[in-house]
Short mmCIF file of C-alpha atoms in Angstrom, two decimals:
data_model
loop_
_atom_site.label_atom_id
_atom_site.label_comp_id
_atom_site.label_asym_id
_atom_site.label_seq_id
_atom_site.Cartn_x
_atom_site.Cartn_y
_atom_site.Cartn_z
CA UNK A 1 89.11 79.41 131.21
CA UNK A 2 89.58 79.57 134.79
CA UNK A 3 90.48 82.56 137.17
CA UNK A 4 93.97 81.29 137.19
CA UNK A 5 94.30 80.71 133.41
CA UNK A 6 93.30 84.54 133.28
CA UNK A 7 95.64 85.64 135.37
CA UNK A 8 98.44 83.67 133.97
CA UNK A 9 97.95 84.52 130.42
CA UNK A 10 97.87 88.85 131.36
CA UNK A 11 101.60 88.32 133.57
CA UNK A 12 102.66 86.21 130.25
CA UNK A 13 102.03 88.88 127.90
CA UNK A 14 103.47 91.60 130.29
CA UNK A 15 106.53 89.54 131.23
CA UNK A 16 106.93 88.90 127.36
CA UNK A 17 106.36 92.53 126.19
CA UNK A 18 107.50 94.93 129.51
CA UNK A 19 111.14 94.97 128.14
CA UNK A 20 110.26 97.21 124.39
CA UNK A 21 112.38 100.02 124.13
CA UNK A 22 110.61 100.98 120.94
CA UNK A 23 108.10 103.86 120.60
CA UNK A 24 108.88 107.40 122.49
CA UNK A 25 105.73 109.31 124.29
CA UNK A 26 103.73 111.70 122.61
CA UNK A 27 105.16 115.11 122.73
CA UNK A 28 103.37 117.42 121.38
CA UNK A 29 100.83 117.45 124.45
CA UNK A 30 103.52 118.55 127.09
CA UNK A 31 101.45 116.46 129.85
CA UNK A 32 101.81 113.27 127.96
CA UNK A 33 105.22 113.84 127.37
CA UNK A 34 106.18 113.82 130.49
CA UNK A 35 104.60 110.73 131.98
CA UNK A 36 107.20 107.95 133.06
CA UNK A 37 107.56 105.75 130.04
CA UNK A 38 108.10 102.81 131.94
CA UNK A 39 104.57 102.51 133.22
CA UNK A 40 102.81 99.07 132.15
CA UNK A 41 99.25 98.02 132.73
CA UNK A 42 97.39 95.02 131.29
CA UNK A 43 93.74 93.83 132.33
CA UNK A 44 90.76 91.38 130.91
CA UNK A 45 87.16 92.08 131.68
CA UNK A 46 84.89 89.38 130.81
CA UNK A 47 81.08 89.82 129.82
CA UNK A 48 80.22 88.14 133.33
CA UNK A 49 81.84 91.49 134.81
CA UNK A 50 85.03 88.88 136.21
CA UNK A 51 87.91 91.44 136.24
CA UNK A 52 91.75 90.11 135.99
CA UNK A 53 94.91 92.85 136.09
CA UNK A 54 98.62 93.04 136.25
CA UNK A 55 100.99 95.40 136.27
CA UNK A 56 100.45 99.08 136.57
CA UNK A 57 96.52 98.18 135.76
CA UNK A 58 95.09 101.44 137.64
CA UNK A 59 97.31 104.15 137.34
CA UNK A 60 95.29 106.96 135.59
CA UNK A 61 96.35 108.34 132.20
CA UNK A 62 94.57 110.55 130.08
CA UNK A 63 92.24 108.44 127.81
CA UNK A 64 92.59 111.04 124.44
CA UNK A 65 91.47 109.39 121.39
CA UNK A 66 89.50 106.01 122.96
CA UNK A 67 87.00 108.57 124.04
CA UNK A 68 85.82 109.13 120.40
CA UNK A 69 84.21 105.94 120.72
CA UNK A 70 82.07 106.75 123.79
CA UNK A 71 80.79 110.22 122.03
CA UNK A 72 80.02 107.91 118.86
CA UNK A 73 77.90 105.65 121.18
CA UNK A 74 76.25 109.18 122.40
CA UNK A 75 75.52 110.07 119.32
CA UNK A 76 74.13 106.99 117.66
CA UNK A 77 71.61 107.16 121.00
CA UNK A 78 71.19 110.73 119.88
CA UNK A 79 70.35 110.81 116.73
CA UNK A 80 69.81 107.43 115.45
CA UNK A 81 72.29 104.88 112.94
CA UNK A 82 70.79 106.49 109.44
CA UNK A 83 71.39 109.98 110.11
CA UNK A 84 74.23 109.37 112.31
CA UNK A 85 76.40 107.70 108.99
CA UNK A 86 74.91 110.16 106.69
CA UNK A 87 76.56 113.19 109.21
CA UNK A 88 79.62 111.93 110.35
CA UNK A 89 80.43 108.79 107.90
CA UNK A 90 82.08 105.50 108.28
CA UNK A 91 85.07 105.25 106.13
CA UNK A 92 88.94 105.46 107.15
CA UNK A 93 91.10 107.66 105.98
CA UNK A 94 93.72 106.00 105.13
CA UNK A 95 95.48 109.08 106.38
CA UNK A 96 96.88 110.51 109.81
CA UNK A 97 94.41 111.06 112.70
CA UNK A 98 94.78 114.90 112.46
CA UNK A 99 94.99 115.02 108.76
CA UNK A 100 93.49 118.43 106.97
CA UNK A 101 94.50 116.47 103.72
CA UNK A 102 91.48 114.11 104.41
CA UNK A 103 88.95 116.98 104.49
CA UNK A 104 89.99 118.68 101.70
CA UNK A 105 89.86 115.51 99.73
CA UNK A 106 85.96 115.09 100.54
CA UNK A 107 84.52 118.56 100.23
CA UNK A 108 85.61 119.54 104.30
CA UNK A 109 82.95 116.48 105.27
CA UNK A 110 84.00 113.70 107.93
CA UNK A 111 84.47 110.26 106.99
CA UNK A 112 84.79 108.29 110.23
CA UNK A 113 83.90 109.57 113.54
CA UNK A 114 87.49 107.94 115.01
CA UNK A 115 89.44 110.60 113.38
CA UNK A 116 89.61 113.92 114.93
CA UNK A 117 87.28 115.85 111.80
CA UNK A 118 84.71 113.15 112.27
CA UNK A 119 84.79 112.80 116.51
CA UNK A 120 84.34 116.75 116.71
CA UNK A 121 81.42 116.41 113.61
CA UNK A 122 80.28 113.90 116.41
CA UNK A 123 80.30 115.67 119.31
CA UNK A 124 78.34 118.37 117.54
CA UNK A 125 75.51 116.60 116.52
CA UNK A 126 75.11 115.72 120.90
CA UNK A 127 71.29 116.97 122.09
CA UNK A 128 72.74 119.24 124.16
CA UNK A 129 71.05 123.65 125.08
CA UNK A 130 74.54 124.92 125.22
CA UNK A 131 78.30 123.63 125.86
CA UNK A 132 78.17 122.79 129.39
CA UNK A 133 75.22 120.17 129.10
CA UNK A 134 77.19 118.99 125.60
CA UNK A 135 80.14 118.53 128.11
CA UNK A 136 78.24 117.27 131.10
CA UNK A 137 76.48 114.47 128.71
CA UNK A 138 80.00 113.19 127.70
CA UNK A 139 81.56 112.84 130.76
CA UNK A 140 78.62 111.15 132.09
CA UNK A 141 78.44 108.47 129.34
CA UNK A 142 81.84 107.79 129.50
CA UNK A 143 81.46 107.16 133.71
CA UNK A 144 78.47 104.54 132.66
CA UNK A 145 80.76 103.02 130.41
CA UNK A 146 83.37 102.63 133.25
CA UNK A 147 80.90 102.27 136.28
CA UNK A 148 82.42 104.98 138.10
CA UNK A 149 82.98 108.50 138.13
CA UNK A 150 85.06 109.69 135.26
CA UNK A 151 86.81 112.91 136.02
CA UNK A 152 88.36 115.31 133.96
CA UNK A 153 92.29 116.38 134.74
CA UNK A 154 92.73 120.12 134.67
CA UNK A 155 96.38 119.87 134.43
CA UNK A 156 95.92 117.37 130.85
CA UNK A 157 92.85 119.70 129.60
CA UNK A 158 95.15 123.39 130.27
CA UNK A 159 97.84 120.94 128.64
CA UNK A 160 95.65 120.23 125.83
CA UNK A 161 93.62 123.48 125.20
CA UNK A 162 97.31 125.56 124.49
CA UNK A 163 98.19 123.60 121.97
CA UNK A 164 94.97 122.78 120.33
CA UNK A 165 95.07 125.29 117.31
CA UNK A 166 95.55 122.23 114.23
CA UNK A 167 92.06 120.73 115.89
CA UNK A 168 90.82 124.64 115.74
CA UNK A 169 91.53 124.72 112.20
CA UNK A 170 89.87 121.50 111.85
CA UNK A 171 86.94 122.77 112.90
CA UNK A 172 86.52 125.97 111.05
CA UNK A 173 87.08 123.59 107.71
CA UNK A 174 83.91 121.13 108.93
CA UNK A 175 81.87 124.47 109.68
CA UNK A 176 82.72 125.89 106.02
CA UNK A 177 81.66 121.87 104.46
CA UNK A 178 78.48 122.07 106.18
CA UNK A 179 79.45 119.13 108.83
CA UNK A 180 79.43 120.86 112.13
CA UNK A 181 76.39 121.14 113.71
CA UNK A 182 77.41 123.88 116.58
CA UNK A 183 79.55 126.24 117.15
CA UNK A 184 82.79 125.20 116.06
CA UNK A 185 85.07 126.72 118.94
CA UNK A 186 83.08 125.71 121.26
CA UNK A 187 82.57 122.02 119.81
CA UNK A 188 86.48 122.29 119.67
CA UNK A 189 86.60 123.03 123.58
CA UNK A 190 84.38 120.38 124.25
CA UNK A 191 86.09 117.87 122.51
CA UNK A 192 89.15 118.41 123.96
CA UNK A 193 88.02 118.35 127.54
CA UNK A 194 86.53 115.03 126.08
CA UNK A 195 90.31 113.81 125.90
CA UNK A 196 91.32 115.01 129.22
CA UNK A 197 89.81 112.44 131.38
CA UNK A 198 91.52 110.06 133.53
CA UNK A 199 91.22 106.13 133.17
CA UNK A 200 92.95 103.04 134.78
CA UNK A 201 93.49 100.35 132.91
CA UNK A 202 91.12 98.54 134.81
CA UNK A 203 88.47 101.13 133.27
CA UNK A 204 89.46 100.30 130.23
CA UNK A 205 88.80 97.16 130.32
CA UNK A 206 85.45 97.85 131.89
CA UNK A 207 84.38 100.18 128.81
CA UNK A 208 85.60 97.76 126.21
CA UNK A 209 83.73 94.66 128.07
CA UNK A 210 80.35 96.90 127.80
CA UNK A 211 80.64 96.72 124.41
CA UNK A 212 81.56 93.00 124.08
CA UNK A 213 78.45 92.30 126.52
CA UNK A 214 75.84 94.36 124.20
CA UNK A 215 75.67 98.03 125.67
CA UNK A 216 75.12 96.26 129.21
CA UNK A 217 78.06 97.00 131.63
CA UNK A 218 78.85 93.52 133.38
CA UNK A 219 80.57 95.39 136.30
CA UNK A 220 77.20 97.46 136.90
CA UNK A 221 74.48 95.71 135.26
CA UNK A 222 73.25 98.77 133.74
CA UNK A 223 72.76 99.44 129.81
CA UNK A 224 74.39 102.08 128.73
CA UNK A 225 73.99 101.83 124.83
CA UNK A 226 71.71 100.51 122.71
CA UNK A 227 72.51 96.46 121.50
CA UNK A 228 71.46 97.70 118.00
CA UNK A 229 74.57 100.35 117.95
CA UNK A 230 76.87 98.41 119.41
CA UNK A 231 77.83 96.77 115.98
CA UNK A 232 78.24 99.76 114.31
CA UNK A 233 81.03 100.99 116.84
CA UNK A 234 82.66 97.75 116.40
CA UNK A 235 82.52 97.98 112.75
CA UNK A 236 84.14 102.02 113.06
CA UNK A 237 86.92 99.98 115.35
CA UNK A 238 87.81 97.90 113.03
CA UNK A 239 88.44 100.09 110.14
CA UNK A 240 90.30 103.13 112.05
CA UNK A 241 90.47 102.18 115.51
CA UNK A 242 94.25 101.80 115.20
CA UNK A 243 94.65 104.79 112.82
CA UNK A 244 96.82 104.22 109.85
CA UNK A 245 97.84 100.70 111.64
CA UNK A 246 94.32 99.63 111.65
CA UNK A 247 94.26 97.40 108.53
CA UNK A 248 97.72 95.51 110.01
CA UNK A 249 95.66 95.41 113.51
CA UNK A 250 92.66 93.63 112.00
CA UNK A 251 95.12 91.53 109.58
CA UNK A 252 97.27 90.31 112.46
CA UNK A 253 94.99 90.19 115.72
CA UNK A 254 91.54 90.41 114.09
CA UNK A 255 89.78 92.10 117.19
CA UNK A 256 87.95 95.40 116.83
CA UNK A 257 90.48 98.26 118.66
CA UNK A 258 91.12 101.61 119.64
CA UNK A 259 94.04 103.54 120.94
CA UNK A 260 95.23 107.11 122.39
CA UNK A 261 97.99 109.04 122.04
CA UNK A 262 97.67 108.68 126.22
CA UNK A 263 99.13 105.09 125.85
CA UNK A 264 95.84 102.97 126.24
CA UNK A 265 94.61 100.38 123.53
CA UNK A 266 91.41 98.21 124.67
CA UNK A 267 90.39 95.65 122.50
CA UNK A 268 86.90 93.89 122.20
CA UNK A 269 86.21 90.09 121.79
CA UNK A 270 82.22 90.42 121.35
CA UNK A 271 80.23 88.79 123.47
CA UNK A 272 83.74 87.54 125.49
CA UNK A 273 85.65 89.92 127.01
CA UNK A 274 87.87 92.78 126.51
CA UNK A 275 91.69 93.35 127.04
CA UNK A 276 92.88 96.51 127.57
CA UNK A 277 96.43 98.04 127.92
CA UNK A 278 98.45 100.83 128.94
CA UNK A 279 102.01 101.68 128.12
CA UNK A 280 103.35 105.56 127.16
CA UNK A 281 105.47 105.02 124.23
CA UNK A 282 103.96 105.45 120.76
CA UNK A 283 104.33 103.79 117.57
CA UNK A 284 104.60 106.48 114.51
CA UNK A 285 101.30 105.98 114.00
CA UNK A 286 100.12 106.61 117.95
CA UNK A 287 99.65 103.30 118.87
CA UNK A 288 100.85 102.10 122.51
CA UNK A 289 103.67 100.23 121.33
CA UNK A 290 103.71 97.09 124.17
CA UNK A 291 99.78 97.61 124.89
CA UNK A 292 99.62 95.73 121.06
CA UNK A 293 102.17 93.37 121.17
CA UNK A 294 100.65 92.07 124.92
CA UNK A 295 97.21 92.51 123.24
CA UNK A 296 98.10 90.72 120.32
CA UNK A 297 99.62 88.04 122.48
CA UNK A 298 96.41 87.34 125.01
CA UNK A 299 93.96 87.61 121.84
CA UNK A 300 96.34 84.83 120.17
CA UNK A 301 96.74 82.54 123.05
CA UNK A 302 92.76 83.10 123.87
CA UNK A 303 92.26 82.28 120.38
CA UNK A 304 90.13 85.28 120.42
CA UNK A 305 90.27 86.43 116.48
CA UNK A 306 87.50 87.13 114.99
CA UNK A 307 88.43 85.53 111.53
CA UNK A 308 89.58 82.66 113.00
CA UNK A 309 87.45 79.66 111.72
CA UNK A 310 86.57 77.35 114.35
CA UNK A 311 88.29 73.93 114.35
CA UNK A 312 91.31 75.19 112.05
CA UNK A 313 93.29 77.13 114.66
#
């Protein structure tokens, strides 16, 4: 593929995909509902750290649920693969992302880390003295990822922190099954500050391509997670990374994903690339309704599918 074949594929997709009137913003975070619906970003960031964007590719939105991924990666680093699926687990739900339901049906323990129960069971089990280095770790592993400074948005966190009490709840229930390793309301704080950080598409992209390249990040050249984890997140991607969509995601595009309720999606194409996208409105599940069809479209025409089998299509 050359640069131009790149580019030409990303204003394809957007061109195909920018006119969806499906899908309505996520309103029960008043920030994110009122962020203009129209916006549209789509980049690729290939393992050799070659970067191709269109559209709205680095206007910042709050990254929200993709950052469970980056705490996982902490936490595998942390406290190793063995005790890592033993804590947290590595089953979907087959439920909502905020479901209670999904706890009570397993004794109040986690069963992936991609759901809220099992990213805040994640973010527990962080090294960390005290909730400011739990919070300081985070944010910096999520800037390696990137390669650049990742900043927090006041104005999403304040946003997200009033109207937080479901994830409070959510925590209490972990605490009373024996699956949160800190103090809950505190683990709650942190996690939600975890959700309130700002990311272009462009980012995106970046943090997805670190994973396709191994734990190395092609932009930076630095490792920032071990090649023997990476798999593992993949694997978590795969099975909830689109939430309740996830087993149509892996059926129809066959590339490990995740989404926010923020409007990104980045998919990963190991040891290729990674596509991310951006677009507010939300499937019912709280999936970026035109970041998946243009993802599904790039990963098709790149022939990118992970079940494909070479030679047949």
């Amino acid at each position: 593929m050359t640069d131009s074949d790149y580019k030409a594929t990303l204003e394809r997709a957007h061109t195909t995909t920018k006119g969806m009137t499906e899908g309505k913003n996520a309103n029960y975070i008043p920030f994110l509902a009122s962020v203009d619906p129209s916006l549209f970003g789509l980049a690729i960031v290939t393992v050799a750290g070659d970067v191709y964007e269109f559209g709205d590719s680095r206007y910042e939105f709050a990254l929200e649920s993709i950052s469970k991924v980056f705490t996982m990666a902490l936490a595998l680093e942390d406290i190793g693969q063995e005790v890592f699926h033993r804590k947290v687990g590595a089953d979907p739900t087959g439920l909502p992302f905020n479901s209670v339901m999904a706890l009570e049906m397993h004794d109040d323990m986690p069963l992936t880390p991609l759901v809220n129960a099992g990213a805040m069971s994640s973010t527990s089990v962080l090294t960390a003295k005290d909730s400011d280095e739990r919070w300081a770790r985070i944010l910096d592993v999520q800037s390696r990822f990137a390669g650049r400074k990742i900043e927090l948005s006041d104005e999403v966190n304040n946003s997200e922190q009033s109207t937080n009490a479901h994830n409070r709840a959510i925590a209490w229930l972990l605490y009373s099954g024996g699956a949160m390793y800190a103090d809950p309301m505190e683990v709650c704080e942190v996690y939600t500050r975890q959700c309130s950080t700002l990311v272009n598409t462009v980012d995106l992209a970046v943090m997805g391509a670190t994973l396709a390249a191994g734990g190395v990040n092609p932009v930076t050249g630095k490792r920032v997670v071990t090649a023997a984890n990476v798999p593992h997140m993949l694997a978590e991607m795969v099975m909830e990374g689109l939430y309740t969509k996830s087993g149509d995601w892996a059926y129809n595009v066959g590339l490990p994903g995740k989404s926010g309720v923020g409007g990104g999606l980045v998919a990963v194409a190991p040891g290729k690339l990674a596509i991310a996208g951006f677009s507010p409105p939300l499937d019912a599940a709280g999936n970026s309704v035109r970041a998946q069809a243009a993802i599904a479209q790039i990963a098709d025409e790149l022939k990118l599918g992970l079940y494909r089998v070479p030679g047949l299509g």
